[in-house]
XYZ file of C-alpha atoms in Angstrom:
514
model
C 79.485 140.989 80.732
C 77.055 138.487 79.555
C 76.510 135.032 80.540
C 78.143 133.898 76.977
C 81.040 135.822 77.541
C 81.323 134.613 81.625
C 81.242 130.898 80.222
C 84.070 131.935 77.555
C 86.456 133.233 80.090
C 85.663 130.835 82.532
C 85.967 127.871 79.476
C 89.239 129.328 78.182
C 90.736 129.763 81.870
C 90.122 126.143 82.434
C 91.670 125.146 79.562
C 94.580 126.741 80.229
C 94.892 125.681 83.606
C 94.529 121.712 82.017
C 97.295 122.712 79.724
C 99.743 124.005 82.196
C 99.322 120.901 84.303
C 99.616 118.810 81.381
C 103.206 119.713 81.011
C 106.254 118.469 82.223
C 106.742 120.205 85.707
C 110.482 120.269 86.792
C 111.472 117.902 89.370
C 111.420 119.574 92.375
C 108.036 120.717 91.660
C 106.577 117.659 91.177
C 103.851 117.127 93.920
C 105.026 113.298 94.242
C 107.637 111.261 93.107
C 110.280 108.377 93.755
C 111.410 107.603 96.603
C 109.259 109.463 98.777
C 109.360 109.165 102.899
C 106.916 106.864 104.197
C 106.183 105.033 107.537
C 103.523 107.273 109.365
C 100.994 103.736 109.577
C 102.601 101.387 111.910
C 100.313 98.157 112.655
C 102.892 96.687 115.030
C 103.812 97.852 117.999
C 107.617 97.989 118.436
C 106.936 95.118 121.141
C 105.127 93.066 118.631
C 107.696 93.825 116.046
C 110.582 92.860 118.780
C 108.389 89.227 119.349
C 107.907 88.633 115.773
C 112.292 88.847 115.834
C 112.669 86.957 118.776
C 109.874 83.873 117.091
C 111.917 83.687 113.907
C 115.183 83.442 115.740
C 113.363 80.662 117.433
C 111.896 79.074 113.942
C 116.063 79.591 112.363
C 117.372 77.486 115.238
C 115.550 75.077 116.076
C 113.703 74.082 112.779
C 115.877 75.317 110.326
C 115.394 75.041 106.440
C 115.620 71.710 104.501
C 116.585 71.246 100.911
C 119.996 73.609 100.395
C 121.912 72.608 97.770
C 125.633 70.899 98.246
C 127.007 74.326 97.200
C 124.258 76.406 99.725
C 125.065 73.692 102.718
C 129.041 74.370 102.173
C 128.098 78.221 101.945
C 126.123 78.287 105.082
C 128.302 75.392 107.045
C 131.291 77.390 106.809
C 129.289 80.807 107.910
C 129.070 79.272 111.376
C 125.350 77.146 110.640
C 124.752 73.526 111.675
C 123.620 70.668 109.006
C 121.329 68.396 110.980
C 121.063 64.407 110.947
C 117.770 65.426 109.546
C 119.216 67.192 106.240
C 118.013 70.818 107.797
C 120.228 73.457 107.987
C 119.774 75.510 111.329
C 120.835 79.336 112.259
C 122.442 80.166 115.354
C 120.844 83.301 116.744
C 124.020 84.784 117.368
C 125.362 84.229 113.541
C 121.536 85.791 112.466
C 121.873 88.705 114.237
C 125.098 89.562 113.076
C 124.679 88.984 109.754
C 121.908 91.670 110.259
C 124.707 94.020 111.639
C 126.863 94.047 108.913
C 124.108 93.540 105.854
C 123.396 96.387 103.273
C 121.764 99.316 105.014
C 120.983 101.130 101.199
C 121.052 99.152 97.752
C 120.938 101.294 94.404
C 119.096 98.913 91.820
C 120.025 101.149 88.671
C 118.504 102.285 85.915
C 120.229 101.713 81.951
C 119.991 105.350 81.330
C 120.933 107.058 84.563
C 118.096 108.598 84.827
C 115.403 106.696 87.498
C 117.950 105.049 89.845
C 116.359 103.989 92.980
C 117.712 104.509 96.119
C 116.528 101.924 98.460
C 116.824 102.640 102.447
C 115.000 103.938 105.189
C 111.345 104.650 104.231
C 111.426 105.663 100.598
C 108.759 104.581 98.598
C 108.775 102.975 95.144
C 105.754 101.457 93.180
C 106.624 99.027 89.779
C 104.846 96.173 88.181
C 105.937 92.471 89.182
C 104.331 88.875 88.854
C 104.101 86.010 86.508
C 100.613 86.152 84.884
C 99.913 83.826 82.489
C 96.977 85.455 81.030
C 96.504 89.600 79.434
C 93.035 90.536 80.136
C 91.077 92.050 77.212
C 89.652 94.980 78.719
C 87.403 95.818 76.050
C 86.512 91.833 75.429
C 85.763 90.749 78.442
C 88.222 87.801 77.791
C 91.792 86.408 78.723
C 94.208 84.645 76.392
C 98.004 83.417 76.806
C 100.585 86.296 77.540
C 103.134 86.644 74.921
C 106.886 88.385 74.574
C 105.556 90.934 72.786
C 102.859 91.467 75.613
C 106.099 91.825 78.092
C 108.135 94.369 75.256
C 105.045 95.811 74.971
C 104.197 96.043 78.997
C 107.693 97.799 78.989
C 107.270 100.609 76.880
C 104.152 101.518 78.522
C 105.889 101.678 81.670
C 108.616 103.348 80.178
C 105.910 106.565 80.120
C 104.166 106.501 83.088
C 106.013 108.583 85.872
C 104.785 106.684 89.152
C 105.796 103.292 87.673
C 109.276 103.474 89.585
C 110.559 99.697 88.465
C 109.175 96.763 85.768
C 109.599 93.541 87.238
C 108.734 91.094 84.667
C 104.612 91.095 85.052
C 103.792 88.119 82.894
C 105.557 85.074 81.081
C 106.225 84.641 77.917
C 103.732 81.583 77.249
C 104.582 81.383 73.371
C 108.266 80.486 73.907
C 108.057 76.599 74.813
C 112.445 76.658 75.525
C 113.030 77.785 79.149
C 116.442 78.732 78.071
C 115.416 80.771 75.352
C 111.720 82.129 77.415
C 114.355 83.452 80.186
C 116.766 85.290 77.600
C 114.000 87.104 74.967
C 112.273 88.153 78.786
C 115.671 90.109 79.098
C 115.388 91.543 75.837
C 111.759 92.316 75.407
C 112.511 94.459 78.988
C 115.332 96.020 77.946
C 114.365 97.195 74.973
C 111.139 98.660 76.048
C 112.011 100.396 79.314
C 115.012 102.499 80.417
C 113.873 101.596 84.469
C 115.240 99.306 86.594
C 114.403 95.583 85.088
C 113.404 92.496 87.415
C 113.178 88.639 86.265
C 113.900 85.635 86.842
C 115.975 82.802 85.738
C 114.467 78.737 85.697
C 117.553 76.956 85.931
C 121.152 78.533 87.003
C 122.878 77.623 83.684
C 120.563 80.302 82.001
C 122.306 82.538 83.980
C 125.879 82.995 81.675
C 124.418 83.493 78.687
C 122.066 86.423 80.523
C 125.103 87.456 81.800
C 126.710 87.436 77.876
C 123.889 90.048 76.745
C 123.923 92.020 79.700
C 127.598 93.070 78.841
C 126.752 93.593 75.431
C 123.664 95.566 76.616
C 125.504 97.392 78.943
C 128.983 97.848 76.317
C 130.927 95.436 78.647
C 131.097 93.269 81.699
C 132.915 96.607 84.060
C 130.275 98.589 82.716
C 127.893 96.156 83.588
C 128.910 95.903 87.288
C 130.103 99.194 87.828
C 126.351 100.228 86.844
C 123.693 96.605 87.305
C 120.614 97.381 85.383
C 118.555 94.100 86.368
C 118.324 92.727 89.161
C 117.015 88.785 90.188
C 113.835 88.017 91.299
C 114.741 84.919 93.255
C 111.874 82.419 95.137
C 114.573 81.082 97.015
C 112.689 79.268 99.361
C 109.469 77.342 99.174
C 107.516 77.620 102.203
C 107.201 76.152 104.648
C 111.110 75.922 105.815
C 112.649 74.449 102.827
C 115.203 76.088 100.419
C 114.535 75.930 96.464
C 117.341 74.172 95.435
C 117.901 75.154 91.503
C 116.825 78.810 92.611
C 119.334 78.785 94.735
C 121.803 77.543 92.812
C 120.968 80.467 90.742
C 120.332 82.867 93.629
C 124.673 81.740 93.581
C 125.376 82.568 89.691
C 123.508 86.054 90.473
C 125.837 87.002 92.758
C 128.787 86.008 91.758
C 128.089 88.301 88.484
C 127.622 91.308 89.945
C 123.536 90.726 89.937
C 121.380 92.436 93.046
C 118.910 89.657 94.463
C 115.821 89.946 95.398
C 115.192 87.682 98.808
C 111.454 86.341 97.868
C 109.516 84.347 100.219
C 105.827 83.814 99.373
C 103.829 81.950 101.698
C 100.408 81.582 101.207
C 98.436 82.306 104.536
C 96.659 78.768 105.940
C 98.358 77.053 102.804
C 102.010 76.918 103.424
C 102.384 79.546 105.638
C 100.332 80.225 109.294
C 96.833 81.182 108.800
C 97.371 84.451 111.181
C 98.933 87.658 110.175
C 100.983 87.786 112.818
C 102.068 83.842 112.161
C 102.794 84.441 108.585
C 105.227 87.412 109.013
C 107.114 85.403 111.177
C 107.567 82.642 108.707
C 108.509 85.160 105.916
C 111.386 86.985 107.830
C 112.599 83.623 109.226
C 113.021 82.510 105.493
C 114.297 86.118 104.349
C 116.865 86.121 107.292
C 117.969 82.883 106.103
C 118.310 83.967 102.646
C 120.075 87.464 104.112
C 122.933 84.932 105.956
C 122.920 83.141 102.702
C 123.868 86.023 100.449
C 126.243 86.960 102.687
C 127.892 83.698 103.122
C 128.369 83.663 99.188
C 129.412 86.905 98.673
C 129.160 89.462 102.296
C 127.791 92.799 101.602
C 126.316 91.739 98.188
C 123.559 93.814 97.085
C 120.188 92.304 97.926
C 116.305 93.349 99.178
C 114.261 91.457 101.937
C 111.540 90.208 99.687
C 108.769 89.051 102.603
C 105.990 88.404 100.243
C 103.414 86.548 102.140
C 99.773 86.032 100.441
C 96.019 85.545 101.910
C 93.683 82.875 101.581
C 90.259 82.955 100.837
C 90.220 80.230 103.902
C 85.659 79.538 102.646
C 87.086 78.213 99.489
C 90.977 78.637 99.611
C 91.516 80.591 96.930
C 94.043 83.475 96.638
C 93.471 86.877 98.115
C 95.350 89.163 97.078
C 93.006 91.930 97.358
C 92.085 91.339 100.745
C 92.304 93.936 103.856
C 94.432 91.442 105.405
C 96.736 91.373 102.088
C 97.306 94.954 102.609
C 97.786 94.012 106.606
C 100.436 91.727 105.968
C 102.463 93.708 103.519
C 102.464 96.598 106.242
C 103.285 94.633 108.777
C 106.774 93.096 106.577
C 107.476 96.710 105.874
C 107.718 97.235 109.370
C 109.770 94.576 109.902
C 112.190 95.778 107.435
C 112.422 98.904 109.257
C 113.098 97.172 112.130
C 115.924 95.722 110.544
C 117.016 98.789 108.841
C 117.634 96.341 105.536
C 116.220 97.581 101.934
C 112.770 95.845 101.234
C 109.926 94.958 98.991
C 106.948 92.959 99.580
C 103.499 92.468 97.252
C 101.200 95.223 97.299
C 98.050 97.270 94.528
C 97.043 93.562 92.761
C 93.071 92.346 92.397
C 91.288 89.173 92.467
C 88.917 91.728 90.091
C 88.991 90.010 86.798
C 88.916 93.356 84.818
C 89.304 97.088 85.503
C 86.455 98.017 87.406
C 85.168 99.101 90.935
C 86.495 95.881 93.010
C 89.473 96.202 91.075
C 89.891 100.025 92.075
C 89.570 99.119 95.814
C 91.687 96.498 95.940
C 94.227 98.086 94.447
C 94.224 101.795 96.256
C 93.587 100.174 99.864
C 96.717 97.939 99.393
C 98.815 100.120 97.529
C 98.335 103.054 100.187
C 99.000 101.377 103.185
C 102.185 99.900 101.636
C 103.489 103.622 100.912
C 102.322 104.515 104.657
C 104.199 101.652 105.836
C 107.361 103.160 104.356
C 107.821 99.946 102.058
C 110.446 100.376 99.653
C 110.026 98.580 96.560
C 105.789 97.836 96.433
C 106.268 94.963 93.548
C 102.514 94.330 91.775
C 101.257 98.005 92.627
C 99.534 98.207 88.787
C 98.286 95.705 86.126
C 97.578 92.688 87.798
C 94.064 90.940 88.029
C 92.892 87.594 88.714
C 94.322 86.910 92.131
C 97.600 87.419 89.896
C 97.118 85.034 86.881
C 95.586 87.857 84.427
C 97.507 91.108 83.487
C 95.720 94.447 81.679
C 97.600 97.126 80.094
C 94.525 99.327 80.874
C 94.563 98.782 84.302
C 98.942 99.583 84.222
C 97.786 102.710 82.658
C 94.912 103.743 85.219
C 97.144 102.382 88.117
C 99.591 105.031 87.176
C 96.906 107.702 88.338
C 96.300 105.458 91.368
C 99.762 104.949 92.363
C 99.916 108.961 92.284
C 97.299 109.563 94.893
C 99.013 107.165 96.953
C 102.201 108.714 96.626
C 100.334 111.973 97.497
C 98.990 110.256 100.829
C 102.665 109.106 101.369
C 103.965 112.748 101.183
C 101.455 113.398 104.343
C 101.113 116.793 105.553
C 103.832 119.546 105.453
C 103.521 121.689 108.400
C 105.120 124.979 108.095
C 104.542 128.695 108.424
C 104.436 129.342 104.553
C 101.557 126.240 104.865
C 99.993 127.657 107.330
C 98.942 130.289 105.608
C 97.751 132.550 108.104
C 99.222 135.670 106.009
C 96.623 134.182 103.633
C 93.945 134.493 105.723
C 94.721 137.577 107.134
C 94.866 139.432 103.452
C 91.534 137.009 102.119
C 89.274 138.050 105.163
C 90.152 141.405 106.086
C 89.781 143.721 102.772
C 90.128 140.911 100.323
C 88.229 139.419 97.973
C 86.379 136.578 100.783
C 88.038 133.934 98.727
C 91.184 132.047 98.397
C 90.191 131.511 94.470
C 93.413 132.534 91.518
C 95.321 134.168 94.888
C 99.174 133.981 94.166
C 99.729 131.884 96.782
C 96.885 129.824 95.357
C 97.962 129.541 92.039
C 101.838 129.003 93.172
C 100.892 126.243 95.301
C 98.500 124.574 93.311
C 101.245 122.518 90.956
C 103.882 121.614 94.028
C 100.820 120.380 96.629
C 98.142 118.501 93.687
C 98.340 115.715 92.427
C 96.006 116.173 89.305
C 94.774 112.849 87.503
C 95.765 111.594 83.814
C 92.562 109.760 82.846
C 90.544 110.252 86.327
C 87.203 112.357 85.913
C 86.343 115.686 87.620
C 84.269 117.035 85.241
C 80.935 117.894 86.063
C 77.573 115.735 84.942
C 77.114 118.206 82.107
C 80.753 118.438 81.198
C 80.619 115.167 81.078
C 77.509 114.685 78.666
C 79.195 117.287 76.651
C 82.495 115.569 75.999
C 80.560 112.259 75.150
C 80.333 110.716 78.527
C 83.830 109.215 78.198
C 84.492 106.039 79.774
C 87.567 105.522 81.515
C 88.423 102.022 80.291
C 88.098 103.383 76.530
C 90.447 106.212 77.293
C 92.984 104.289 79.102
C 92.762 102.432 75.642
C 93.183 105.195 73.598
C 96.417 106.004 76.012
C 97.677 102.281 75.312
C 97.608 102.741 71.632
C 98.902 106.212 71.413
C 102.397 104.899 73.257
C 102.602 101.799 71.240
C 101.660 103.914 68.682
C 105.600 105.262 68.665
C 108.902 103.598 68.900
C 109.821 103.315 72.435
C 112.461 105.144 73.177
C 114.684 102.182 74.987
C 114.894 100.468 72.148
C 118.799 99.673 71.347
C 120.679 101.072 68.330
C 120.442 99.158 65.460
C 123.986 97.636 65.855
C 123.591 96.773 69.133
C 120.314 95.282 68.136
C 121.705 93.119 65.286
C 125.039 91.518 67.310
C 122.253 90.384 70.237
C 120.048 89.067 67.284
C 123.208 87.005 65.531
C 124.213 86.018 69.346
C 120.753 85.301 70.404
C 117.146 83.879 69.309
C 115.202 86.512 69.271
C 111.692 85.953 69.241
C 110.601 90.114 68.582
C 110.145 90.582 65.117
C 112.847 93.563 64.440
C-alpha cells in the first residue's frame, strides 16, 4: 500500500470515527450526564463540618436576624422563635435542628417538557447558568453593551441545545425594560419560550408575583397542572448579609410558596465585605442565614419545596473587588456543598464564573478549577457554571457555548473511576501481549468502550499542528460563533404554539417581537 493510500484509510477512518461520536448516543451510553454522583473532594473534616454547625447554632441564637417582615416575624414567632427588644428575631437551637429533621431530603425542580427533570439529593451533580449581568460581552468586539430580553430569549435557546447545561437560571437582566413589573414578567416569557429546562428568576416586589403566577397557568394549561408539575422555580436573596432578612424578598419568598413555587434559599455574602474574611468564617455566616431561611419556609408552608442556596463570594481584599474566580471561590463553594451533605438538604451554591473579561485563558481557568471542585464536592445545583465574565457583571454567549465542553470534562472528573473486572481489563492484556497485535489500538473492547468512558469535545482542538494549518487554523472563539448563529439560526424548539402565544400576548406586554 502506498503512503497516499495509508493517509486515505487512515483520513476516512477518522472521519468516521468524528461522525459516529457526533451523533446522538442513547442515554445510558452517554459517558456523563445529569445528575451524576459526586463528593469524592472533601475540604472539611467531618469535625470541622460538625464546628461550623455548632458556630451557626451559636450565630441563630444569640444574634439572630433583623429586618423580617410583620408577616415573616408572625411566621417565625409562632414556629417557636423569639422577637427581641432589639427588633432581631433569634433561633432556638432546638427549633433549628428540628426543622432540619423534618425538611426536604430530595426536591424535583421540573422541567416543561418532562424531559430534563432534576432530581436533587444526595450528591448528584447539576451545572446551569445563573446571575444578573448587566452587560453581554462581544466576543468578537472586544466590547460590552446593556443586556436585553432578547439577549435572555436568546441565552435560552442556546441552552436549550447544549446537553451539560442541566438548568437556566435567569443569567442577565433585561436592561431595556425600564417597568419592574413588566422586566420581571417578559423574563418569564423570554425563558420559557426559549428553553424546555428547568427556569430560575426572580421577582422585585411580591405583588409581581400573581400575575407570574396568571401566565404560569396559562403556560402550563392550568393552575393543577401547574403545581402538580412547577416548571420555575424562585431565586430568592432572602437575606442581606450580615444577619438581616430582605424584607420585600421575603415577602415574596411568602407569595412563592404559597403558589406552589420551589425557592431557592440564597445567601451571598461577600468575604471581608459583609461576610467574615476567612473561609471557614464565611460558611458559617451563609448556613446560619440558609438555616434561618430553611425554618422560615417551613414555618410558612412545612415541607415546601426549597434548596440551601449558601452562595458566599471572595474579595480581592488589595483592592476589594469581587473574586469570583479565585481558588478560594472554588474553596468556599466546596466547603457549602459539604455542608449540605452534612445536612442531607438539596443544595446549590455559585460555581465556573470569571473575573476574565472575555473568553480566553484566565477565563478557562477560572472557570474549570471552580466548576470541578464543585462537581467533586457533590454540589447539586452549580448555578453560574457557563457564560459569566466580569466578576459577574458581563455575560458571553460564546463562552455558554465553550462552557458546555467544559462543564463535560468536569462531569467526566465527577464520574471518577469505575473499578471493575470488565475495567480492569486484564483479559485485555492477556490477548494484546501474548499473540496479539502489541497494541490496544481498534480492539473490540477498545472500540466498545471508547463512546461509554470519553468524553469527546464539541469545539475543543485535538488536531495536530498540521491538521490544524490544514483546516485554516480555526480559532475557537470564531467557531463557538459560528455554533451561536447556527442555533439562533432556527426556531427554538420551546417556543409556545401560536395560540398559546397570542392569549399571553393579549394578557401580557410582551416586549419579543412575535
Amino acid at each position: 500500500m502506498n503512503n497516499q493510500s495509508r493517509s486515505t484509510s487512515r483520513s476516512g477512518g477518522r472521519a468516521a470515527r468524528r461522525a459516529a461520536r457526533a451523533a446522538a448516543l442513547p442515554e445510558h451510553l452517554r459517558p456523563v450526564r445529569p445528575g451524576l454522583e459526586g463528593g469524592t473532594y472533601k475540604p472539611l473534616s467531618q469535625q470541622d463540618m460538625e464546628r461550623i454547625h455548632s458556630a451557626a447554632l451559636d450565630a441563630l441564637e444569640t444574634i439572630g436576624l433583623a429586618d423580617a417582615p410583620p408577616s415573616g416575624i408572625d411566621y417565625l414567632v409562632n414556629a417557636g422563635c423569639t422577637l427581641g427588644d432589639d427588633g432581631r428575631i433569634r433561633f432556638p437551637r432546638a427549633l433549628v435542628e428540628d426543622t432540619i429533621a423534618r425538611a426536604n431530603r430530595s426536591v424535583t425542580l421540573y422541567s416543561r417538557d418532562g424531559k430534563t427533570d432534576l432530581e436533587l439529593s444526595g450528591g448528584r451533580v447539576h451545572y446551569g447558568t445563573a446571575g444578573a449581568a448587566v452587560s453581554m460581552v462581544d466576543a468578537q468586539g472586544r466590547n460590552y453593551r446593556d443586556s436585553t430580553v432578547q439577549d435572555l430569549h436568546d441565552a435560552a435557546r442556546i441552552c436549550e441545545q447544549l446537553d451539560n447545561i442541566h438548568f437556566v437560571q435567569r443569567p442577565m437582566v433585561c436592561r431595556d425594560i425600564t417597568d419592574n413589573r413588566e422586566m420581571d414578567l417578559n423574563t418569564i416569557y423570554a425563558c420559557c419560550s426559549g428553553t424546555y429546562k428547568h427556569i430560575g428568576t426572580s421577582f422585585t416586589d411580591p405583588s409581581y408575583v400573581a400575575p407570574a403566577m396568571e401566565m404560569l397557568h396559562m403556560i402550563a394549561g392550568g393552575e393543577d397542572k401547574w403545581r402538580e408539575r412547577p416548571f420555575v422555580s424562585n431565586s430568592n436573596c432572602f437575606v442581606v448579609p450580615p444577619m438581616k432578612f430582605a424584607t420585600e424578598s421575603c415577602q415574596v419568598m411568602e407569595e412563592c410558596i404559597k403558589a406552589g413555587m420551589p425557592v431557592l434559599l440564597l445567601s451571598a455574602g461577600m468575604a471581608g465585605a459583609t461576610a467574615p474574611s476567612t473561609v471557614a468564617g464565611a460558611i458559617v455566616q451563609a448556613t446560619a442565614e440558609c438555616l434561618a431561611g430553611l425554618v422560615y419556609v417551613n414555618a410558612v408552608s412545612p415541607g415546601a419545596p426549597a434548596v440551601f442556596g449558601t452562595w458566599p463570594f471572595g474579595l480581592d481584599l488589595r483592592t476589594g473587588a469581587m473574586s469570583v474566580g479565585s481558588g478560594e471561590q472554588a474553596l468556599l463553594t466546596a466547603g457549602c456543598a459539604q455542608m449540605h451533605k452534612f445536612y442531607d438538604l438539596p443544595g446549590g451554591a455559585a460555581a465556573g464564573a470569571s473575573d476574565s473579561k472575555l473568553p480566553d485563558m484566565q477565563a478557562g481557568w477560572e472557570q474549570m478549577c471552580s466548576n470541578v471542585m464543585a462537581g467533586l464536592s457533590g454540589l447539586n445545583m452549580v448555578y453560574e457554571a457557563a457564560g459569566m465574565h466580569a466578576s459577574l457583571l458581563g455575560f458571553c454567549f460564546e463562552s455558554l457555548i465553550l462552557g458546555d465542553d467544559l462543564i463535560g470534562q468536569a462531569l467526566r472528573c465527577v464520574r471518577g473511576i469505575e473499578v471493575t473486572d470488565d475495567t480492569l481489563a486484564l483479559d485485555q492484556i492477556v490477548s494484546v501481549c501474548l499473540g496479539g497485535p502489541g497494541h490496544y489500538l481498534g480492539t473490540d473492547a477498545t472500540l466498545s468502550r471508547m463512546q461509554a468512558d470519553y468524553v469527546y469535545p464539541a469545539l475543543g482542538d485535538r488536531t495536530s499542528p498540521k491538521e490544524w494549518a490544514e483546516l485554516g487554523k480555526p480559532d475557537l472563539v470564531e467557531k463557538a460563533t459560528a455554533r451561536k448563529e447556527e442555533i439562533l439560526g432556527a426556531p427554538s424548539p420551546a417556543r409556545f404554539d401560536p395560540a398559546l402565544d397570542a392569549g399571553l400576548r393579549s394578557r401580557f406586554n410582551i416586549h419579543l417581537p412575535a
